[in-house]
PDB file of C-alpha atoms in Angstrom:
ATOM      1  CA  GLY X 208     -19.739  91.264   6.705  1.00  0.00           C
ATOM      2  CA  GLN X 209     -18.165  88.721   8.933  1.00  0.00           C
ATOM      3  CA  ASN X 210     -14.727  87.306   7.885  1.00  0.00           C
ATOM      4  CA  ILE X 211     -12.103  85.039   9.052  1.00  0.00           C
ATOM      5  CA  ASP X 212      -8.571  85.109   7.425  1.00  0.00           C
ATOM      6  CA  GLN X 213      -5.974  82.404   7.610  1.00  0.00           C
ATOM      7  CA  PRO X 214      -3.227  81.536   5.180  1.00  0.00           C
ATOM      8  CA  THR X 215      -4.158  78.914   2.544  1.00  0.00           C
ATOM      9  CA  GLU X 216      -0.981  76.774   2.758  1.00  0.00           C
ATOM     10  CA  MET X 217       2.256  76.573   4.972  1.00  0.00           C
ATOM     11  CA  THR X 218       5.169  74.310   4.857  1.00  0.00           C
ATOM     12  CA  ALA X 219       7.353  73.404   7.739  1.00  0.00           C
ATOM     13  CA  THR X 220      10.187  71.002   8.599  1.00  0.00           C
ATOM     14  CA  GLU X 221       9.879  68.026  10.892  1.00  0.00           C
ATOM     15  CA  GLY X 222      10.990  68.837  14.471  1.00  0.00           C
ATOM     16  CA  ALA X 223      10.602  72.613  13.914  1.00  0.00           C
ATOM     17  CA  ILE X 224       8.050  75.011  15.059  1.00  0.00           C
ATOM     18  CA  VAL X 225       5.183  76.609  12.985  1.00  0.00           C
ATOM     19  CA  GLN X 226       2.688  79.353  13.879  1.00  0.00           C
ATOM     20  CA  ILE X 227      -0.652  79.436  11.974  1.00  0.00           C
ATOM     21  CA  ASN X 228      -2.376  82.873  12.223  1.00  0.00           C
ATOM     22  CA  CYS X 229      -6.067  83.691  12.278  1.00  0.00           C
ATOM     23  CA  THR X 230      -7.532  87.219  12.018  1.00  0.00           C
ATOM     24  CA  TYR X 231     -11.283  87.836  12.275  1.00  0.00           C
ATOM     25  CA  GLN X 232     -13.849  90.596  11.954  1.00  0.00           C
ATOM     26  CA  THR X 233     -17.156  89.435  13.458  1.00  0.00           C
ATOM     27  CA  SER X 234     -20.262  90.804  14.900  1.00  0.00           C
ATOM     28  CA  GLY X 235     -19.344  90.201  18.538  1.00  0.00           C
ATOM     29  CA  PHE X 236     -17.194  87.426  20.013  1.00  0.00           C
ATOM     30  CA  ASN X 237     -18.060  84.413  22.189  1.00  0.00           C
ATOM     31  CA  GLY X 238     -14.943  82.256  21.725  1.00  0.00           C
ATOM     32  CA  LEU X 239     -12.487  81.059  19.049  1.00  0.00           C
ATOM     33  CA  PHE X 240     -11.829  77.490  18.169  1.00  0.00           C
ATOM     34  CA  TRP X 241      -9.147  75.585  16.354  1.00  0.00           C
ATOM     35  CA  TYR X 242      -9.768  72.170  14.588  1.00  0.00           C
ATOM     36  CA  GLN X 243      -7.515  69.778  12.904  1.00  0.00           C
ATOM     37  CA  GLN X 244      -8.591  67.873   9.708  1.00  0.00           C
ATOM     38  CA  HIS X 245      -6.579  65.270   8.104  1.00  0.00           C
ATOM     39  CA  ALA X 246      -7.381  64.459   4.542  1.00  0.00           C
ATOM     40  CA  GLY X 247     -10.474  62.427   4.291  1.00  0.00           C
ATOM     41  CA  GLU X 248     -11.127  62.434   7.940  1.00  0.00           C
ATOM     42  CA  ALA X 249     -13.384  64.397  10.369  1.00  0.00           C
ATOM     43  CA  PRO X 250     -12.299  67.710  11.723  1.00  0.00           C
ATOM     44  CA  THR X 251     -11.294  67.245  15.356  1.00  0.00           C
ATOM     45  CA  PHE X 252     -11.309  69.859  18.193  1.00  0.00           C
ATOM     46  CA  LEU X 253      -7.887  71.202  19.257  1.00  0.00           C
ATOM     47  CA  SER X 254      -8.501  74.234  21.349  1.00  0.00           C
ATOM     48  CA  TYR X 255     -10.958  76.949  22.588  1.00  0.00           C
ATOM     49  CA  ASN X 256     -10.075  80.405  23.630  1.00  0.00           C
ATOM     50  CA  VAL X 257     -12.491  82.869  25.059  1.00  0.00           C
ATOM     51  CA  LEU X 258     -10.207  85.109  27.169  1.00  0.00           C
ATOM     52  CA  ASP X 259      -6.906  86.823  26.020  1.00  0.00           C
ATOM     53  CA  GLY X 260      -3.678  84.904  26.423  1.00  0.00           C
ATOM     54  CA  LEU X 261      -2.100  81.582  25.707  1.00  0.00           C
ATOM     55  CA  GLU X 262      -3.573  78.090  26.230  1.00  0.00           C
ATOM     56  CA  GLU X 263      -1.011  75.325  26.140  1.00  0.00           C
ATOM     57  CA  LYS X 264      -1.888  71.545  25.326  1.00  0.00           C
ATOM     58  CA  GLY X 265       1.241  69.578  24.952  1.00  0.00           C
ATOM     59  CA  ARG X 266       2.915  70.379  21.596  1.00  0.00           C
ATOM     60  CA  PHE X 267       0.083  72.649  20.600  1.00  0.00           C
ATOM     61  CA  SER X 268      -0.701  76.139  22.004  1.00  0.00           C
ATOM     62  CA  SER X 269      -3.363  78.590  20.996  1.00  0.00           C
ATOM     63  CA  PHE X 270      -3.163  82.424  21.529  1.00  0.00           C
ATOM     64  CA  LEU X 271      -5.872  85.033  21.591  1.00  0.00           C
ATOM     65  CA  SER X 272      -6.055  88.847  21.397  1.00  0.00           C
ATOM     66  CA  ARG X 273      -9.524  90.033  21.282  1.00  0.00           C
ATOM     67  CA  SER X 274      -8.631  93.647  20.922  1.00  0.00           C
ATOM     68  CA  LYS X 275      -6.590  92.820  17.811  1.00  0.00           C
ATOM     69  CA  GLY X 276      -9.084  90.280  16.395  1.00  0.00           C
ATOM     70  CA  TYR X 277      -6.102  87.821  16.245  1.00  0.00           C
ATOM     71  CA  SER X 278      -5.311  84.354  17.196  1.00  0.00           C
ATOM     72  CA  TYR X 279      -2.464  81.870  16.419  1.00  0.00           C
ATOM     73  CA  LEU X 280      -2.002  78.192  16.692  1.00  0.00           C
ATOM     74  CA  LEU X 281       1.546  77.269  17.626  1.00  0.00           C
ATOM     75  CA  LEU X 282       2.820  73.664  16.897  1.00  0.00           C
ATOM     76  CA  LYS X 283       6.066  72.611  18.392  1.00  0.00           C
ATOM     77  CA  GLU X 284       8.353  69.613  17.620  1.00  0.00           C
ATOM     78  CA  LEU X 285       6.568  68.972  14.354  1.00  0.00           C
ATOM     79  CA  GLN X 286       5.851  65.473  13.443  1.00  0.00           C
ATOM     80  CA  MET X 287       4.807  64.026  10.075  1.00  0.00           C
ATOM     81  CA  LYS X 288       1.371  63.280  11.439  1.00  0.00           C
ATOM     82  CA  ASP X 289       0.759  67.030  11.963  1.00  0.00           C
ATOM     83  CA  SER X 290       0.316  67.300   8.288  1.00  0.00           C
ATOM     84  CA  ALA X 291      -3.266  68.391   7.944  1.00  0.00           C
ATOM     85  CA  SER X 292      -5.640  71.335   7.536  1.00  0.00           C
ATOM     86  CA  TYR X 293      -6.198  73.576  10.439  1.00  0.00           C
ATOM     87  CA  LEU X 294      -9.431  75.406  10.775  1.00  0.00           C
ATOM     88  CA  CYS X 295     -10.111  78.516  12.758  1.00  0.00           C
ATOM     89  CA  ALA X 296     -13.721  79.373  13.788  1.00  0.00           C
ATOM     90  CA  VAL X 297     -15.172  82.333  15.827  1.00  0.00           C
ATOM     91  CA  ARG X 298     -18.469  82.228  17.676  1.00  0.00           C
ATOM     92  CA  ASP X 299     -20.251  85.525  17.162  1.00  0.00           C
ATOM     93  CA  SER X 300     -22.649  87.435  19.295  1.00  0.00           C
ATOM     94  CA  ASN X 301     -25.539  85.294  18.031  1.00  0.00           C
ATOM     95  CA  TYR X 302     -23.527  82.068  18.902  1.00  0.00           C
ATOM     96  CA  GLN X 303     -23.242  81.267  15.291  1.00  0.00           C
ATOM     97  CA  LEU X 304     -19.826  79.768  14.269  1.00  0.00           C
ATOM     98  CA  ILE X 305     -18.024  81.661  11.540  1.00  0.00           C
ATOM     99  CA  TRP X 306     -15.361  79.524   9.784  1.00  0.00           C
ATOM    100  CA  GLY X 307     -12.034  80.340   7.994  1.00  0.00           C
ATOM    101  CA  ALA X 308     -11.207  78.445   4.827  1.00  0.00           C
ATOM    102  CA  GLY X 309      -8.486  76.439   6.762  1.00  0.00           C
ATOM    103  CA  THR X 310      -4.675  76.293   6.434  1.00  0.00           C
ATOM    104  CA  LYS X 311      -3.109  73.284   4.767  1.00  0.00           C
ATOM    105  CA  LEU X 312       0.094  72.523   6.703  1.00  0.00           C
ATOM    106  CA  ILE X 313       2.627  70.420   5.001  1.00  0.00           C
ATOM    107  CA  ILE X 314       5.482  68.901   6.961  1.00  0.00           C
ATOM    108  CA  LYS X 315       8.624  67.880   5.129  1.00  0.00           C
ATOM    109  CA  PRO X 316      11.349  65.501   6.562  1.00  0.00           C
TER     110      PRO X 316
ATOM    111  CA  GLU H  21     -19.715  52.364  18.235  1.00  0.00           C
ATOM    112  CA  THR H  22     -18.837  55.881  19.425  1.00  0.00           C
ATOM    113  CA  GLY H  23     -18.657  59.345  18.070  1.00  0.00           C
ATOM    114  CA  VAL H  24     -20.352  60.361  14.854  1.00  0.00           C
ATOM    115  CA  THR H  25     -20.733  57.996  11.925  1.00  0.00           C
ATOM    116  CA  GLN H  26     -21.835  59.019   8.354  1.00  0.00           C
ATOM    117  CA  THR H  27     -22.771  56.724   5.591  1.00  0.00           C
ATOM    118  CA  PRO H  28     -22.118  56.477   2.729  1.00  0.00           C
ATOM    119  CA  ARG H  29     -18.584  57.789   2.815  1.00  0.00           C
ATOM    120  CA  HIS H  30     -18.745  58.272  -1.007  1.00  0.00           C
ATOM    121  CA  LEU H  31     -21.583  58.833  -3.517  1.00  0.00           C
ATOM    122  CA  VAL H  32     -21.871  59.398  -7.092  1.00  0.00           C
ATOM    123  CA  MET H  33     -25.101  60.373  -8.514  1.00  0.00           C
ATOM    124  CA  GLY H  34     -26.808  61.717 -11.602  1.00  0.00           C
ATOM    125  CA  MET H  35     -28.671  64.911 -11.591  1.00  0.00           C
ATOM    126  CA  THR H  36     -32.034  63.085 -11.713  1.00  0.00           C
ATOM    127  CA  ASN H  37     -31.346  60.700  -8.920  1.00  0.00           C
ATOM    128  CA  LYS H  38     -32.659  60.652  -5.387  1.00  0.00           C
ATOM    129  CA  LYS H  39     -30.311  59.577  -2.660  1.00  0.00           C
ATOM    130  CA  SER H  40     -29.827  60.049   1.095  1.00  0.00           C
ATOM    131  CA  LEU H  41     -27.009  60.688   3.379  1.00  0.00           C
ATOM    132  CA  LYS H  42     -27.175  59.230   6.968  1.00  0.00           C
ATOM    133  CA  CYS H  43     -25.585  60.447  10.152  1.00  0.00           C
ATOM    134  CA  GLU H  44     -25.739  58.904  13.601  1.00  0.00           C
ATOM    135  CA  GLN H  45     -24.235  59.976  16.880  1.00  0.00           C
ATOM    136  CA  HIS H  46     -23.657  57.871  19.992  1.00  0.00           C
ATOM    137  CA  LEU H  47     -22.589  60.786  22.214  1.00  0.00           C
ATOM    138  CA  GLY H  48     -25.969  61.651  23.905  1.00  0.00           C
ATOM    139  CA  HIS H  49     -25.890  65.178  22.166  1.00  0.00           C
ATOM    140  CA  ASN H  50     -29.039  67.163  21.691  1.00  0.00           C
ATOM    141  CA  ALA H  51     -27.980  69.239  18.640  1.00  0.00           C
ATOM    142  CA  MET H  52     -27.069  67.950  15.218  1.00  0.00           C
ATOM    143  CA  TYR H  53     -25.873  69.819  12.035  1.00  0.00           C
ATOM    144  CA  TRP H  54     -25.249  69.423   8.415  1.00  0.00           C
ATOM    145  CA  TYR H  55     -22.267  71.374   6.902  1.00  0.00           C
ATOM    146  CA  LYS H  56     -21.008  71.489   3.239  1.00  0.00           C
ATOM    147  CA  GLN H  57     -17.293  71.680   2.822  1.00  0.00           C
ATOM    148  CA  SER H  58     -15.975  72.672  -0.593  1.00  0.00           C
ATOM    149  CA  ALA H  59     -12.356  72.853  -1.408  1.00  0.00           C
ATOM    150  CA  LYS H  60     -10.582  76.031  -0.097  1.00  0.00           C
ATOM    151  CA  LYS H  61     -13.854  77.505   1.183  1.00  0.00           C
ATOM    152  CA  PRO H  62     -15.043  77.950   4.683  1.00  0.00           C
ATOM    153  CA  LEU H  63     -17.606  75.302   6.059  1.00  0.00           C
ATOM    154  CA  GLU H  64     -21.149  76.323   5.177  1.00  0.00           C
ATOM    155  CA  LEU H  65     -23.797  75.552   7.727  1.00  0.00           C
ATOM    156  CA  MET H  66     -26.892  73.997   6.078  1.00  0.00           C
ATOM    157  CA  PHE H  67     -29.294  72.880   8.794  1.00  0.00           C
ATOM    158  CA  VAL H  68     -29.400  72.740  12.585  1.00  0.00           C
ATOM    159  CA  TYR H  69     -31.629  70.446  14.630  1.00  0.00           C
ATOM    160  CA  ASN H  70     -31.964  70.867  18.517  1.00  0.00           C
ATOM    161  CA  PHE H  71     -33.870  67.967  20.280  1.00  0.00           C
ATOM    162  CA  LYS H  72     -34.910  66.895  16.777  1.00  0.00           C
ATOM    163  CA  GLU H  73     -36.666  70.112  15.897  1.00  0.00           C
ATOM    164  CA  GLN H  74     -35.159  72.161  13.055  1.00  0.00           C
ATOM    165  CA  THR H  75     -33.992  75.438  14.326  1.00  0.00           C
ATOM    166  CA  GLU H  76     -31.986  76.775  11.361  1.00  0.00           C
ATOM    167  CA  ASN H  77     -32.078  76.577   7.569  1.00  0.00           C
ATOM    168  CA  ASN H  78     -29.416  78.678   6.061  1.00  0.00           C
ATOM    169  CA  SER H  79     -31.151  79.540   2.700  1.00  0.00           C
ATOM    170  CA  VAL H  80     -30.466  75.981   1.475  1.00  0.00           C
ATOM    171  CA  PRO H  81     -32.116  75.050  -1.939  1.00  0.00           C
ATOM    172  CA  SER H  82     -35.040  72.771  -1.573  1.00  0.00           C
ATOM    173  CA  ARG H  83     -33.310  70.073  -3.558  1.00  0.00           C
ATOM    174  CA  PHE H  84     -31.705  69.389  -0.084  1.00  0.00           C
ATOM    175  CA  SER H  85     -34.183  68.112   2.435  1.00  0.00           C
ATOM    176  CA  PRO H  86     -33.171  67.169   6.019  1.00  0.00           C
ATOM    177  CA  GLU H  87     -34.873  64.715   8.407  1.00  0.00           C
ATOM    178  CA  CYS H  88     -34.328  64.134  12.079  1.00  0.00           C
ATOM    179  CA  PRO H  89     -36.314  61.335  13.319  1.00  0.00           C
ATOM    180  CA  ASN H  90     -34.720  61.374  16.898  1.00  0.00           C
ATOM    181  CA  SER H  91     -31.940  63.140  18.449  1.00  0.00           C
ATOM    182  CA  SER H  92     -29.353  60.433  17.446  1.00  0.00           C
ATOM    183  CA  HIS H  93     -29.985  60.221  13.827  1.00  0.00           C
ATOM    184  CA  LEU H  94     -29.947  62.817  10.945  1.00  0.00           C
ATOM    185  CA  PHE H  95     -30.561  62.407   7.234  1.00  0.00           C
ATOM    186  CA  LEU H  96     -30.049  64.578   4.174  1.00  0.00           C
ATOM    187  CA  HIS H  97     -32.184  63.714   1.343  1.00  0.00           C
ATOM    188  CA  LEU H  98     -30.908  64.683  -2.100  1.00  0.00           C
ATOM    189  CA  HIS H  99     -33.046  65.227  -5.177  1.00  0.00           C
ATOM    190  CA  THR H 100     -32.247  66.620  -8.686  1.00  0.00           C
ATOM    191  CA  LEU H 101     -28.851  68.048  -7.546  1.00  0.00           C
ATOM    192  CA  GLN H 102     -26.556  70.094  -9.606  1.00  0.00           C
ATOM    193  CA  PRO H 103     -22.832  69.562 -10.439  1.00  0.00           C
ATOM    194  CA  GLU H 104     -21.989  72.432  -8.213  1.00  0.00           C
ATOM    195  CA  ASP H 105     -23.458  70.443  -5.265  1.00  0.00           C
ATOM    196  CA  SER H 106     -20.489  68.241  -5.456  1.00  0.00           C
ATOM    197  CA  ALA H 107     -18.695  68.546  -2.115  1.00  0.00           C
ATOM    198  CA  LEU H 108     -18.069  66.917   1.260  1.00  0.00           C
ATOM    199  CA  TYR H 109     -21.013  66.910   3.457  1.00  0.00           C
ATOM    200  CA  LEU H 110     -20.179  66.869   7.222  1.00  0.00           C
ATOM    201  CA  CYS H 111     -22.419  65.875   9.989  1.00  0.00           C
ATOM    202  CA  ALA H 112     -21.718  67.224  13.469  1.00  0.00           C
ATOM    203  CA  SER H 113     -23.268  67.009  16.908  1.00  0.00           C
ATOM    204  CA  SER H 114     -22.892  69.065  20.123  1.00  0.00           C
ATOM    205  CA  GLN H 115     -24.367  69.124  23.490  1.00  0.00           C
ATOM    206  CA  GLU H 116     -26.663  71.980  22.793  1.00  0.00           C
ATOM    207  CA  THR H 117     -27.098  74.483  19.868  1.00  0.00           C
ATOM    208  CA  SER H 118     -25.927  77.602  21.690  1.00  0.00           C
ATOM    209  CA  GLY H 119     -22.982  77.976  23.822  1.00  0.00           C
ATOM    210  CA  SER H 120     -22.443  80.294  26.863  1.00  0.00           C
ATOM    211  CA  ALA H 121     -19.559  82.375  27.870  1.00  0.00           C
ATOM    212  CA  SER H 122     -18.435  79.647  30.250  1.00  0.00           C
ATOM    213  CA  GLY H 123     -19.015  76.659  27.824  1.00  0.00           C
ATOM    214  CA  ALA H 124     -17.288  75.579  24.612  1.00  0.00           C
ATOM    215  CA  ASN H 125     -20.090  73.522  23.272  1.00  0.00           C
ATOM    216  CA  VAL H 126     -17.590  71.723  21.074  1.00  0.00           C
ATOM    217  CA  LEU H 127     -18.745  70.167  17.768  1.00  0.00           C
ATOM    218  CA  THR H 128     -17.945  66.625  17.140  1.00  0.00           C
ATOM    219  CA  PHE H 129     -17.761  65.816  13.395  1.00  0.00           C
ATOM    220  CA  GLY H 130     -18.284  62.640  11.372  1.00  0.00           C
ATOM    221  CA  ALA H 131     -15.690  61.826   8.590  1.00  0.00           C
ATOM    222  CA  GLY H 132     -18.205  63.111   5.864  1.00  0.00           C
ATOM    223  CA  SER H 133     -19.844  61.819   2.780  1.00  0.00           C
ATOM    224  CA  ARG H 134     -17.963  62.795  -0.381  1.00  0.00           C
ATOM    225  CA  LEU H 135     -20.744  63.596  -3.003  1.00  0.00           C
ATOM    226  CA  THR H 136     -20.127  63.785  -6.712  1.00  0.00           C
ATOM    227  CA  VAL H 137     -22.801  64.919  -8.963  1.00  0.00           C
ATOM    228  CA  LEU H 138     -22.494  64.104 -12.624  1.00  0.00           C
TER     229      LEU H 138
END
């Protein structure tokens, strides 16, 4: 079967750095996505990786290793507004999106 | 208005009621989706419409009935639901249904309709 694994919950301190991991086993690979979802709000697109390596967007970076079936989302200079759930999704060989259950990130002052 | 708008935001219904969820997108996208989001579970794809034609139905019970009158509007009709159907129902849209190696085909989501079945 197809599976996406990510930690259920993480806690970090304001101003610090946190890395949210995502591992996947899918039938083929056509890209990996990270979405952010604040409580009661719509998931919003953060990043898309289709080639190995690091993609940086301001305070957020996303890394992909296709050979290891592994990605991480790196958040720097954490702010209280970064408290949210972070969803990892992989597009398989049929272009279907396989979703992880999400990681709830709690930021403490 | 821009983006993807869902109404109502909250809905409480009995098991014998009939209600509908509405989704509207102002992005000019060709594909629209219904997802179910339950606590601590992955998003579950329910239905996909491409150019207002249904292209996927992921073994969803018939008590959920989608309708797509045009490429900007999507409905989810609800009838004789069960308590386990209580969840957040998310609508999303994208430029097309299938991506390509060179295109992300990012989903834009609405804020969801929180459904409680008593």
